PDB file of C-alpha atoms (C1' of nucleotides) in Angstrom:
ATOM      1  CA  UNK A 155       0.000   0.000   0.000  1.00 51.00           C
ATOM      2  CA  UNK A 156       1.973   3.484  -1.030  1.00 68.00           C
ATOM      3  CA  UNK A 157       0.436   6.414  -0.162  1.00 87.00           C
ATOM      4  CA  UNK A 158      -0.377   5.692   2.959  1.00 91.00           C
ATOM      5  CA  UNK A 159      -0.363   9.782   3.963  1.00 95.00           C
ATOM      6  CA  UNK A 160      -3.009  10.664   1.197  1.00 94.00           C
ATOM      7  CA  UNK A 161      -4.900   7.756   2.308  1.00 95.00           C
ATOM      8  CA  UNK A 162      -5.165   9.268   6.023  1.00 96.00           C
ATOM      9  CA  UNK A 163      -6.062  13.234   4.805  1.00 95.00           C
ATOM     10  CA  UNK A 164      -8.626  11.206   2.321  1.00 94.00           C
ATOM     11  CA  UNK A 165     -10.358   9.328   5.628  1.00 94.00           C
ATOM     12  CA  UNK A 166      -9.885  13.014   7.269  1.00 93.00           C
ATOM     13  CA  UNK A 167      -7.126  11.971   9.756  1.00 94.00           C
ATOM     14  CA  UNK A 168      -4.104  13.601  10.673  1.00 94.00           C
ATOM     15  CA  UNK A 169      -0.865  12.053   9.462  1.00 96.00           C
ATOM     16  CA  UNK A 170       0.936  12.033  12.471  1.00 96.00           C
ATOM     17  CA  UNK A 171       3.825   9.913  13.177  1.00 96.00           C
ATOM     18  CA  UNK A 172       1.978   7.204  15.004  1.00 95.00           C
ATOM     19  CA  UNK A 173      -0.807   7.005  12.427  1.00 96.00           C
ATOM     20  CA  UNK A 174       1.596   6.775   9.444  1.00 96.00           C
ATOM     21  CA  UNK A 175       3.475   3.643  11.462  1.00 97.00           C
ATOM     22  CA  UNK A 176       0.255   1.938  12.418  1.00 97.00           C
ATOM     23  CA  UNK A 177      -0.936   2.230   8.803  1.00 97.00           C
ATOM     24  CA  UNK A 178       2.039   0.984   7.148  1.00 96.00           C
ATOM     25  CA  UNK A 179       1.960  -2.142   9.704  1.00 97.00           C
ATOM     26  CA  UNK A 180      -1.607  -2.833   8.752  1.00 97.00           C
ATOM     27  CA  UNK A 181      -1.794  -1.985   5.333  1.00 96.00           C
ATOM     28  CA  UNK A 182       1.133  -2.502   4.003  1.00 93.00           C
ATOM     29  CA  UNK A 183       1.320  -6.625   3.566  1.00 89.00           C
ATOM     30  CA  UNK A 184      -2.079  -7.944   2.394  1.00 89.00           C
ATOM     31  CA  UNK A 185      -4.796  -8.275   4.617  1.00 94.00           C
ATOM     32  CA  UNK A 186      -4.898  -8.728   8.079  1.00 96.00           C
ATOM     33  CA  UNK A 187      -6.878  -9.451  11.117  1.00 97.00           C
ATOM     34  CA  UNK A 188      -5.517  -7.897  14.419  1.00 98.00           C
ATOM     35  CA  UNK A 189      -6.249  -7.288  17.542  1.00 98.00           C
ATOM     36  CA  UNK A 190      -5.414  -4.426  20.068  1.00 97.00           C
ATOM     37  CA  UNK A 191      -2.886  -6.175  21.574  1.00 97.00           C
ATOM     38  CA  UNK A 192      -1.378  -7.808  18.535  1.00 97.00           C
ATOM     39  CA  UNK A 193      -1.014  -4.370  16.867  1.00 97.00           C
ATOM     40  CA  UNK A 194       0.866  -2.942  20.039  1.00 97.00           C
ATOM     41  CA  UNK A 195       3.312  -5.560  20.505  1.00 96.00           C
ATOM     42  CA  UNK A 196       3.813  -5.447  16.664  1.00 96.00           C
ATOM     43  CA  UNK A 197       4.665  -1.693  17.273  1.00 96.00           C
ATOM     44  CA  UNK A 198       6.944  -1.780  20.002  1.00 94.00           C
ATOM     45  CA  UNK A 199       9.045  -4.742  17.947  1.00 94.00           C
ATOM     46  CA  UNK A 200       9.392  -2.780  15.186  1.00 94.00           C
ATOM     47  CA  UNK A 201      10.472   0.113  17.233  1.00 93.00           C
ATOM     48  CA  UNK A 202       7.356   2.263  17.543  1.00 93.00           C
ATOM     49  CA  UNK A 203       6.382   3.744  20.707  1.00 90.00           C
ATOM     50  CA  UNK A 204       3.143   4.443  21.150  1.00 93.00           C
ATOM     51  CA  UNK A 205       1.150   4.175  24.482  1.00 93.00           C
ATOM     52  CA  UNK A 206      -2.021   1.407  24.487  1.00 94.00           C
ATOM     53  CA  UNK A 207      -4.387   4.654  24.676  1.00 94.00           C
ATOM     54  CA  UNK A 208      -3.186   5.320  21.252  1.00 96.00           C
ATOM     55  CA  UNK A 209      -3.634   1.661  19.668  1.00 98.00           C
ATOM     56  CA  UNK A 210      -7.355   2.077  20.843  1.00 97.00           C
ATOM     57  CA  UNK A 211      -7.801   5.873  19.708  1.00 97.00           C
ATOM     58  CA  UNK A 212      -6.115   4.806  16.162  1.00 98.00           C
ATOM     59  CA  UNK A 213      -7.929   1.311  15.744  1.00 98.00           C
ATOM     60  CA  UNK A 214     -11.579   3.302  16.852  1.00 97.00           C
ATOM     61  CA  UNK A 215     -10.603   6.435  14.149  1.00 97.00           C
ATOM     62  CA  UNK A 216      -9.909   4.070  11.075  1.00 97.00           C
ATOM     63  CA  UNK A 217     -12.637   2.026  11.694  1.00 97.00           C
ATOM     64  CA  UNK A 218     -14.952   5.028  12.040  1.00 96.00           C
ATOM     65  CA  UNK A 219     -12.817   6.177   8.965  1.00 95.00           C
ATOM     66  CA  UNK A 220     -14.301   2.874   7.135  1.00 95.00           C
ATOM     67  CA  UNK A 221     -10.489   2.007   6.403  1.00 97.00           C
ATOM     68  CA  UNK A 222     -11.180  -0.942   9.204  1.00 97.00           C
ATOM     69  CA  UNK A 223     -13.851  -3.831   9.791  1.00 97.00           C
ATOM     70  CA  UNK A 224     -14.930  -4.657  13.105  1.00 97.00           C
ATOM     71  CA  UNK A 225     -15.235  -8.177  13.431  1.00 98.00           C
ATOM     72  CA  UNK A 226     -16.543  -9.688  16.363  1.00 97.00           C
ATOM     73  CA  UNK A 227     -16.195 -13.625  17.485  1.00 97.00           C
ATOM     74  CA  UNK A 228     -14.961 -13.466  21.125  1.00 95.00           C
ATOM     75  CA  UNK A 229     -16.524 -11.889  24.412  1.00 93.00           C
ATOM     76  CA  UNK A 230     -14.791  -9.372  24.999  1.00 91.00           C
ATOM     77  CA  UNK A 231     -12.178  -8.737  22.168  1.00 95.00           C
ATOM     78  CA  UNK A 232     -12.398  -7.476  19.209  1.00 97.00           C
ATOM     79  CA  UNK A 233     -10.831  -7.733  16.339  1.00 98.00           C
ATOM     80  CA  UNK A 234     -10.348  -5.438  12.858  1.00 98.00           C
ATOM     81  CA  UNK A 235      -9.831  -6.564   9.493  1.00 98.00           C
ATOM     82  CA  UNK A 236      -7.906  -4.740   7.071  1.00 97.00           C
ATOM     83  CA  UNK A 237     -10.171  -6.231   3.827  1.00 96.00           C
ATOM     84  CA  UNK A 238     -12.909  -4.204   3.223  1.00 95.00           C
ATOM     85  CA  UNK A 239     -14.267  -6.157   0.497  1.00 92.00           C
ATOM     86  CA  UNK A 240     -17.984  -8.137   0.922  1.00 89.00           C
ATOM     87  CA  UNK A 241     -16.542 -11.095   2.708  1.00 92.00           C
ATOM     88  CA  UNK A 242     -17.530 -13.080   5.827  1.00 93.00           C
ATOM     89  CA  UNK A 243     -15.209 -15.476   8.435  1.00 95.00           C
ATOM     90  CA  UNK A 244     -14.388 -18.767   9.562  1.00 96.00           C
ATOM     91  CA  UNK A 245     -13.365 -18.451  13.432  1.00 97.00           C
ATOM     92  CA  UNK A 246     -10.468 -21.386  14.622  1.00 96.00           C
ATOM     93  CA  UNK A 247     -11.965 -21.259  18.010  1.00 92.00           C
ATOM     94  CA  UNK A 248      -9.075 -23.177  19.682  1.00 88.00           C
ATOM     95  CA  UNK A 249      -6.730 -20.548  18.139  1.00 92.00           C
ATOM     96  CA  UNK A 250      -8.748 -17.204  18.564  1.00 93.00           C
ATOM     97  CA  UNK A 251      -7.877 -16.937  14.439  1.00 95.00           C
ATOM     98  CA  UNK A 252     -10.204 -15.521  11.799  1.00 97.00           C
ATOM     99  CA  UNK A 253      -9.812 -16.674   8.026  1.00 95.00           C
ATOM    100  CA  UNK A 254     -11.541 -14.631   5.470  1.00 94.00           C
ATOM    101  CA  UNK A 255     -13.899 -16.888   3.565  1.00 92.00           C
ATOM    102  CA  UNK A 256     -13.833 -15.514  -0.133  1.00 81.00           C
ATOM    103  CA  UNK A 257     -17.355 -13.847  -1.342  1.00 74.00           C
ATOM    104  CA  UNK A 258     -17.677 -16.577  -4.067  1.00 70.00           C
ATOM    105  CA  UNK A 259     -17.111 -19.199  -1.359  1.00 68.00           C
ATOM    106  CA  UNK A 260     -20.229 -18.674  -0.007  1.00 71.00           C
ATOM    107  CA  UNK A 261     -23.820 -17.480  -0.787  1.00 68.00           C
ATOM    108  CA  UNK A 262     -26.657 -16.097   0.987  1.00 68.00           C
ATOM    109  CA  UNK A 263     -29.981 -16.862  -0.149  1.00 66.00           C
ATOM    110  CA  UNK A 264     -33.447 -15.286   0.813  1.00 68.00           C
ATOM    111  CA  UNK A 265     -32.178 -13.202   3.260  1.00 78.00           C
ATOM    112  CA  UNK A 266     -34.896 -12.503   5.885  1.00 85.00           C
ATOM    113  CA  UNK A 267     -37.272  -9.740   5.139  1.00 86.00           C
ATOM    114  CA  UNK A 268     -36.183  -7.109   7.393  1.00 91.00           C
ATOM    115  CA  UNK A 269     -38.796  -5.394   9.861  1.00 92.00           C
ATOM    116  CA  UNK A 270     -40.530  -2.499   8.981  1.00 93.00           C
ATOM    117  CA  UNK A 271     -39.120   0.396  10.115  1.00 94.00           C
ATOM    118  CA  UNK A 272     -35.266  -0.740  10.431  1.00 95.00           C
ATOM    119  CA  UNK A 273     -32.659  -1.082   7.262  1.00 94.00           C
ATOM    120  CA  UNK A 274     -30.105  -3.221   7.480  1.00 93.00           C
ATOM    121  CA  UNK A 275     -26.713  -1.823   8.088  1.00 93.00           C
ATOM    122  CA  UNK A 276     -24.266  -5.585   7.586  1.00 91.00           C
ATOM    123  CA  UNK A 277     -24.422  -9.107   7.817  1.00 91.00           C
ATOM    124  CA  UNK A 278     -21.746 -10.647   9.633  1.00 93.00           C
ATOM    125  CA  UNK A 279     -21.401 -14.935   9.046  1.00 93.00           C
ATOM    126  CA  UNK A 280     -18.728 -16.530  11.315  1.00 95.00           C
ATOM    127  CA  UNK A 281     -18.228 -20.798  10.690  1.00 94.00           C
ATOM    128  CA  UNK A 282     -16.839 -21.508  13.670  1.00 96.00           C
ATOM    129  CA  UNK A 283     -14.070 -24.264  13.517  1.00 96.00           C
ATOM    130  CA  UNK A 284     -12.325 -26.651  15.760  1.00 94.00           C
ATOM    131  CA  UNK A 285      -9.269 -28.875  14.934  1.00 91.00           C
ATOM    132  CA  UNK A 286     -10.563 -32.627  13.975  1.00 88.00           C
TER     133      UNK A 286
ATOM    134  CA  UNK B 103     -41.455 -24.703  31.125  1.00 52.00           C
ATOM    135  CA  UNK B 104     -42.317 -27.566  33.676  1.00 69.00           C
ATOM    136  CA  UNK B 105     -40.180 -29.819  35.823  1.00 88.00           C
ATOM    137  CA  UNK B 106     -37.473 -27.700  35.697  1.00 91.00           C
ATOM    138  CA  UNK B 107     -35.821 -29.770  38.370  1.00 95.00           C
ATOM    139  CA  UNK B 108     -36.073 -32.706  35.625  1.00 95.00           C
ATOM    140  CA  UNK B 109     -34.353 -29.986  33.214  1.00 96.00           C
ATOM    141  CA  UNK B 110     -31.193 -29.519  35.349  1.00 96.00           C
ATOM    142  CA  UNK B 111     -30.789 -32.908  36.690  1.00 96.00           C
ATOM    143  CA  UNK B 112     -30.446 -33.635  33.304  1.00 95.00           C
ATOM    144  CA  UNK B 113     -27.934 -31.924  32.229  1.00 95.00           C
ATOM    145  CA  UNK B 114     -26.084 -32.858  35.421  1.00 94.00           C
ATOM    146  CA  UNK B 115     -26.050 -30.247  37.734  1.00 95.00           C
ATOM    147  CA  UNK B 116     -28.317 -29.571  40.997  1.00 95.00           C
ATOM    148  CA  UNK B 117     -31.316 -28.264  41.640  1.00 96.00           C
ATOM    149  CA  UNK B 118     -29.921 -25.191  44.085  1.00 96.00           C
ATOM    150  CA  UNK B 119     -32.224 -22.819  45.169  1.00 97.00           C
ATOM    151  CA  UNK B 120     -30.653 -20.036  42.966  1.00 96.00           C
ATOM    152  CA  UNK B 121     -30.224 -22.213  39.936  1.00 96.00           C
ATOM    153  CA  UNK B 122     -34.370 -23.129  40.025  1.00 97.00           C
ATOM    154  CA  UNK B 123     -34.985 -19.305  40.371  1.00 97.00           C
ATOM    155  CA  UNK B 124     -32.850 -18.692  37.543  1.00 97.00           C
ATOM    156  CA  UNK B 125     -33.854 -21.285  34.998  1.00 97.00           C
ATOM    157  CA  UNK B 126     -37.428 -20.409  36.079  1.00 97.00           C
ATOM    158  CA  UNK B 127     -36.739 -16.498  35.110  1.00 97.00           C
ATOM    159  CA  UNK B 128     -34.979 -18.208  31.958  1.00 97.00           C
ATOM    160  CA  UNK B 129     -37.155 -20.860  30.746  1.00 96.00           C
ATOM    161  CA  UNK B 130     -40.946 -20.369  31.870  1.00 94.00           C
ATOM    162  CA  UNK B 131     -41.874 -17.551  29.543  1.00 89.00           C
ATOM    163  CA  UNK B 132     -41.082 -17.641  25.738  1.00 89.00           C
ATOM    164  CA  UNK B 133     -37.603 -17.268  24.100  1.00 94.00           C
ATOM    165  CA  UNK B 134     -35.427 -15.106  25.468  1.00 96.00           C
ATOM    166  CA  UNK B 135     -31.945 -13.266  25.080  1.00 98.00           C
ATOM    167  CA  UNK B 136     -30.384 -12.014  28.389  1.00 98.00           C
ATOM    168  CA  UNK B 137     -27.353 -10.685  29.536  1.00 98.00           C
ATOM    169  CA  UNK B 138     -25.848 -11.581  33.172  1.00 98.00           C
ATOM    170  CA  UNK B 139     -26.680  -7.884  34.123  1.00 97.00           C
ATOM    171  CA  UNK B 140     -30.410  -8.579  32.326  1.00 97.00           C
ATOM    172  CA  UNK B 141     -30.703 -12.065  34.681  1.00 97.00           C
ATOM    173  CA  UNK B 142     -29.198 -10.059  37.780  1.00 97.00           C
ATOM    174  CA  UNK B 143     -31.585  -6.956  37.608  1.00 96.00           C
ATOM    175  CA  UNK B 144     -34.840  -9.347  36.913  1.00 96.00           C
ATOM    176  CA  UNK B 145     -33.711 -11.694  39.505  1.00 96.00           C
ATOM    177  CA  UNK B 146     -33.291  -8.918  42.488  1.00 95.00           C
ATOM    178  CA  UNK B 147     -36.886  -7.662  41.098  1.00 95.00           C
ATOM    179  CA  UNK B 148     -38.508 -10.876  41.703  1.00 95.00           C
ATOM    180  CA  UNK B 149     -36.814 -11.226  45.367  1.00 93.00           C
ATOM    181  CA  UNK B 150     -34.147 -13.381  44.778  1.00 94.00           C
ATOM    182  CA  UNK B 151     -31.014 -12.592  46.570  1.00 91.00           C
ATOM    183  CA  UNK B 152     -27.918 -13.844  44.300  1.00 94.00           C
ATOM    184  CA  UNK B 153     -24.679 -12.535  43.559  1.00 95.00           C
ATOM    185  CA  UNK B 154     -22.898 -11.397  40.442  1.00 95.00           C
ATOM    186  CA  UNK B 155     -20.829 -14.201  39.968  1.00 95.00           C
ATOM    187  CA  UNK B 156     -23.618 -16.372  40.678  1.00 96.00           C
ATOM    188  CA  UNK B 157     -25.210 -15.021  37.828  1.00 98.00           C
ATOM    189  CA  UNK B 158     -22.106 -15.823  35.864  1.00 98.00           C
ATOM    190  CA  UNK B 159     -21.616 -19.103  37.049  1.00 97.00           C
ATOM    191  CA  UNK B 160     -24.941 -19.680  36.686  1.00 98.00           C
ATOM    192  CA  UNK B 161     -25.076 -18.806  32.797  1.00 98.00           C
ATOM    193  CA  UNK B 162     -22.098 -20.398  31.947  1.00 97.00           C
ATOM    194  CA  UNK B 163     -23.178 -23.657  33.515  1.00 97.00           C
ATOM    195  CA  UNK B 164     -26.230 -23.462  31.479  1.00 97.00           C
ATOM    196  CA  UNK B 165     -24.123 -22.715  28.404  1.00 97.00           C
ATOM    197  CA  UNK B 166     -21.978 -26.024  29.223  1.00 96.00           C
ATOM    198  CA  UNK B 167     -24.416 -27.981  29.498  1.00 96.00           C
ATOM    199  CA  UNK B 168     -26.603 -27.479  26.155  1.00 96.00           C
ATOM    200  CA  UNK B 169     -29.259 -25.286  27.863  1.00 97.00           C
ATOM    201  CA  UNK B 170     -28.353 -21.819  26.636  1.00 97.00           C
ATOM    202  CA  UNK B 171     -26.528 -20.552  23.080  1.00 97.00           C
ATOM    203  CA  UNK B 172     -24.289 -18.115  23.708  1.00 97.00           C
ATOM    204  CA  UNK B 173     -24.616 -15.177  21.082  1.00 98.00           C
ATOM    205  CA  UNK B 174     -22.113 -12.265  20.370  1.00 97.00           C
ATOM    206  CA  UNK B 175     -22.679  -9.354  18.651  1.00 97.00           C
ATOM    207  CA  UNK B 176     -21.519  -6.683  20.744  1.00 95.00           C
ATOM    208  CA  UNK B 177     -18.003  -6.120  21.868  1.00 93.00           C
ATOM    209  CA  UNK B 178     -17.743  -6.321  25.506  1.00 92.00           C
ATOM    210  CA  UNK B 179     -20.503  -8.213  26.615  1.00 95.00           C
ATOM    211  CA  UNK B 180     -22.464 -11.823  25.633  1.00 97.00           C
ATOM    212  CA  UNK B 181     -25.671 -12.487  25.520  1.00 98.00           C
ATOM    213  CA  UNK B 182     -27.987 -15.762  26.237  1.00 98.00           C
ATOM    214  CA  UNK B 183     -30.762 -17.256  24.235  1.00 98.00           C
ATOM    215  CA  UNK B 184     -33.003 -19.698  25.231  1.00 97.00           C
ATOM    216  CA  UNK B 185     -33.784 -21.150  21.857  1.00 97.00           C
ATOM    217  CA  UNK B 186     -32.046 -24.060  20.914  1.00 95.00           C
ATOM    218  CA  UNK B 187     -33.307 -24.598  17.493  1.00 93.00           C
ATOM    219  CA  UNK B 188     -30.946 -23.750  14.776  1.00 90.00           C
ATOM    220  CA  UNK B 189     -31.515 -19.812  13.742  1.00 92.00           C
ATOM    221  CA  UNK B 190     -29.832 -16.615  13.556  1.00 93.00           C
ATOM    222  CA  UNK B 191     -30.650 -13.189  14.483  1.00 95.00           C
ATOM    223  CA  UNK B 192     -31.386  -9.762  13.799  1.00 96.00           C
ATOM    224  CA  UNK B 193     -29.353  -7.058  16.140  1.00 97.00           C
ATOM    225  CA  UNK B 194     -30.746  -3.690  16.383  1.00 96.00           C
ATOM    226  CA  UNK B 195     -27.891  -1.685  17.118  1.00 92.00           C
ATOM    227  CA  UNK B 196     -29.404   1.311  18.456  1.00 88.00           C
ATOM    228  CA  UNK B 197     -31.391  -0.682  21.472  1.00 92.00           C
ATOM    229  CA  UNK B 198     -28.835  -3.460  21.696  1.00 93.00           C
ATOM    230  CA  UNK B 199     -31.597  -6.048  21.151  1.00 95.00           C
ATOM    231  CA  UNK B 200     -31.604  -9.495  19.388  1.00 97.00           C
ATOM    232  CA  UNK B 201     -34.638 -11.063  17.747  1.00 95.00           C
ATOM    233  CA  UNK B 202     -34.318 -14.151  16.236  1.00 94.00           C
ATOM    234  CA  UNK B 203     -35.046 -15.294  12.500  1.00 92.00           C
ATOM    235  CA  UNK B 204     -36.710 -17.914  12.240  1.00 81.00           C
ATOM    236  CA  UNK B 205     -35.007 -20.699  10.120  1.00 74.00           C
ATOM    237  CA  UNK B 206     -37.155 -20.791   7.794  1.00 71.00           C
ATOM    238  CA  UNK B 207     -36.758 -17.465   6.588  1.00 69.00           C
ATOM    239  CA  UNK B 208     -33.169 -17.760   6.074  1.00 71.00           C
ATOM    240  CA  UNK B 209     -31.397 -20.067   3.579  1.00 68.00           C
ATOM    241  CA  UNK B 210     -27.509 -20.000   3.417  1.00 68.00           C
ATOM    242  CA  UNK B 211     -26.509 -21.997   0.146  1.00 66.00           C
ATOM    243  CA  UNK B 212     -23.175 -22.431  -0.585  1.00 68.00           C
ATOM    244  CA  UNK B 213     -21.130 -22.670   2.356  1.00 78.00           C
ATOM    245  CA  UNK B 214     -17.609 -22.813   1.574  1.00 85.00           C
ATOM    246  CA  UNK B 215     -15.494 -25.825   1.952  1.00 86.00           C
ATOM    247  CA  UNK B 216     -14.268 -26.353   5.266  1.00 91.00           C
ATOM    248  CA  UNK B 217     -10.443 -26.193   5.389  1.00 92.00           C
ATOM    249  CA  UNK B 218      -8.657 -29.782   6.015  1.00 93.00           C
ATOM    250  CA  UNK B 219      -8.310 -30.488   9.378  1.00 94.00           C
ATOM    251  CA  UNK B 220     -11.179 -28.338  10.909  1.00 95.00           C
ATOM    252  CA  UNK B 221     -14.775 -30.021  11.645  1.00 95.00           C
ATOM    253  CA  UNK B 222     -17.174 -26.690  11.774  1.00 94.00           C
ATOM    254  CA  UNK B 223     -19.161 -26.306  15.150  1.00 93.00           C
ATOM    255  CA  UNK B 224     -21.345 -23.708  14.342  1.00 91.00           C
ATOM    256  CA  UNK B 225     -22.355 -21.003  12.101  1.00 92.00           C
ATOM    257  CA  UNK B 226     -23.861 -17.430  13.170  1.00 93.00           C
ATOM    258  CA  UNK B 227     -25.396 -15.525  10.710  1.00 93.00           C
ATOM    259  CA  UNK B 228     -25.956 -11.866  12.304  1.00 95.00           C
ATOM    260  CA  UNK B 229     -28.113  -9.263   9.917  1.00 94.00           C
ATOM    261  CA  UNK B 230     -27.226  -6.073  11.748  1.00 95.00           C
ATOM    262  CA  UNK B 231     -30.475  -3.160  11.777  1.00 96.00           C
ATOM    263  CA  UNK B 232     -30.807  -0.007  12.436  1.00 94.00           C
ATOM    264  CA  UNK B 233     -34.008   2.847  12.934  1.00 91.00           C
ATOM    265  CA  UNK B 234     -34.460   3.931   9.649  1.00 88.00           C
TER     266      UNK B 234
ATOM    267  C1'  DA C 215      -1.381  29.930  16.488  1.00 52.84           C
ATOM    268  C1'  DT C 216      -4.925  26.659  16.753  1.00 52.84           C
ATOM    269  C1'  DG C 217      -6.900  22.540  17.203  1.00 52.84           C
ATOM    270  C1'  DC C 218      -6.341  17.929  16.913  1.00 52.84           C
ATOM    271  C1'  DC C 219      -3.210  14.058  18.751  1.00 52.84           C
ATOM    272  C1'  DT C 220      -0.545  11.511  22.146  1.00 52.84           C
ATOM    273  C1'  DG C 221       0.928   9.482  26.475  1.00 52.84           C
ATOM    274  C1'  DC C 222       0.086   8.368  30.900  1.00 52.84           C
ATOM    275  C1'  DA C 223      -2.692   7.036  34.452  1.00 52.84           C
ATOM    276  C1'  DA C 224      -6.969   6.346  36.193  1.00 52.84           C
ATOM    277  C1'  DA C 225     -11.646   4.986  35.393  1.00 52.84           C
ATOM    278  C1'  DA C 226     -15.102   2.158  33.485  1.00 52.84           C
ATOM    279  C1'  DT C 227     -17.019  -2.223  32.103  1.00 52.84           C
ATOM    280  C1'  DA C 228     -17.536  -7.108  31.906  1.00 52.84           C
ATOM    281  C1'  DT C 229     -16.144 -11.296  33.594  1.00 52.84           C
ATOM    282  C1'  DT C 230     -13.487 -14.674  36.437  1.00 52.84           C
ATOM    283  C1'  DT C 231     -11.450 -16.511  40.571  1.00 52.84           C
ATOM    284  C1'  DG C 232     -10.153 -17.662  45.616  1.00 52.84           C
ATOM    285  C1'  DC C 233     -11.831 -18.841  49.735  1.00 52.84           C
ATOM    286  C1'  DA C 234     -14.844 -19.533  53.616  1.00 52.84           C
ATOM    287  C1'  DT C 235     -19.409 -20.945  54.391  1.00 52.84           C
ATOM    288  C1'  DG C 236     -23.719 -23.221  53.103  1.00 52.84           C
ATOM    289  C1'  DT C 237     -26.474 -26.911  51.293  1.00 52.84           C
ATOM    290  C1'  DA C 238     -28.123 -30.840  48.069  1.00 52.84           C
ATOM    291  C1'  DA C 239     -27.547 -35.591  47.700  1.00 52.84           C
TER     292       DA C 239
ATOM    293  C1'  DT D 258     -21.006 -36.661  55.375  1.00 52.84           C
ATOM    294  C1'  DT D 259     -19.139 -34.996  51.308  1.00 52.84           C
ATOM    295  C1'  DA D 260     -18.711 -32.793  47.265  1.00 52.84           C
ATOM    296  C1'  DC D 261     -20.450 -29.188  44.893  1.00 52.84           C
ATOM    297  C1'  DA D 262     -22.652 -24.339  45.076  1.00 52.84           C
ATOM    298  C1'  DT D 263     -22.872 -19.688  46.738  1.00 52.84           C
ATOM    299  C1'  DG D 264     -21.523 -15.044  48.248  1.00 52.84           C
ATOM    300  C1'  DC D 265     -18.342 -11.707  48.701  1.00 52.84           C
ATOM    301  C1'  DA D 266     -14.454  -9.330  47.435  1.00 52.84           C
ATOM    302  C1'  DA D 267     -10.565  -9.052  44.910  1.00 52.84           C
ATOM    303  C1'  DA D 268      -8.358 -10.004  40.647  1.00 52.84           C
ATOM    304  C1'  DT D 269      -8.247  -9.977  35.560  1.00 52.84           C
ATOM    305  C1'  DA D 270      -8.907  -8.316  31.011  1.00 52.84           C
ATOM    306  C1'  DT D 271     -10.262  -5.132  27.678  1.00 52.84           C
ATOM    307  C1'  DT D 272     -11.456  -0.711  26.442  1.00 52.84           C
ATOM    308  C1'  DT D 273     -12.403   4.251  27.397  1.00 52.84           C
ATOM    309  C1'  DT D 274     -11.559   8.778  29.280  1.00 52.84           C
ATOM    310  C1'  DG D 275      -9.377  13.131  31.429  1.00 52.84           C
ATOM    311  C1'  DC D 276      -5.857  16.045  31.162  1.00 52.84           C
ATOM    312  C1'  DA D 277      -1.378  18.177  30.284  1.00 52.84           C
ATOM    313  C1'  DG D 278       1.769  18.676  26.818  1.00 52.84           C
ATOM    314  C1'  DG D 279       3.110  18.001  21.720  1.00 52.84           C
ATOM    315  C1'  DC D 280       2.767  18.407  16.861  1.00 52.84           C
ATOM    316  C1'  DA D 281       0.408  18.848  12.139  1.00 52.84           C
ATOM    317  C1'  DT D 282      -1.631  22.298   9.518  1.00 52.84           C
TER     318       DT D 282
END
DNA sequence: ATGCCTGCAAAATATTTGCATGTAA
DNA sequence: TTACATGCAAATATTTTGCAGGCAT
């Protein structure tokens, strides 16, 4: 991913220091899922300080951004996914990992009719596997 | 929801004073979806004296043993449904609220292959609403 | 220069656990 | 009687927030 500075001002984020290093570690291979805690210790290996406040603050922006998806699988963690393409999850339960399930991999037929007066906003699937 | 005595016994645990009032608040009306605070608040309205991690122990127990499906669509916190028959659910984001589809209105065709060496345990299908 | 961003620590929230006591079987 | 259940409080885990100082624009 180059450009990762016009990709912030395009979301309407500052490209401060910290931003510019979280991006590049998330956007910069190909898609990932992470977690708060992954993303922090990934900083401070690669030499990155940034304080745990600032994980949150950045995760919460991009995702509010729409440059992350929230995916959630676990009580009380959750994770973000860097692909923003129509896709849904399997969830290795014995290994708290998510694997994107490609959007021809799967369909969804007759979808529910949703209830008057709300519109649906997403549809998350998870297939939860465990190891034979 | 009779004999709940019957109910627990079943599943192997005993018929405790808090765990009757519980499954009682859980199981005699329709299908629910509760949260530990939900169970705790109703609970202390209907003059039962138990604790917090009661209530957790409590719902967990039922969880183990096949009573309750745990469902998670919120980061943060889990909720508990009382139906056991295989559906999904509507959330409504705004009120934090669950309804459940039934399964005949819902038809997922196509699941993708599961990966070698993973038996699936599960699939949740959440259609996320909101106020239009 | 101004306003948004960051770090730190503390607070908030949800859940789990240790231990002494109570109770179902 | 004995093993499991409960209550309470403290511990744990994750995430959020307040505030002083820092930096992008």
């Amino acid at each position: 991913m180059r450009d990762l500075s016009g990709k912030l001002r395009t979301a309407g984020l500052r490209t401060t220091k910290q931003r510019l290093a979280l991006a590049d570690l998330l956007f910069s291979g190909g898609n990932r899922h992470v977690t708060a805690e992954i993303l922090h210790a990934e900083a401070r290996t690669n030499g990155l300080a940034v304080s745990q406040a600032t994980i949150y603050n950045t995760l919460n922006q991009f995702h509010e951004a729409g440059l992350l998806r929230e995916v959630i699988v676990e009580q009380g963690r959750s994770y973000f996914d860097t692909n923003l393409s129509d896709h849904h999850h399997f969830y290795v339960e014995n290994e708290s990992r998510l694997i994107d399930i490609d959007n021809q991999d799967i369909a969804i037929g007759d979808l529910p009719q949703t209830p008057t007066g709300f519109e649906p906003v997403g549809v998350d699937v998870i297939i939860r596997l465990r190891h034979k």
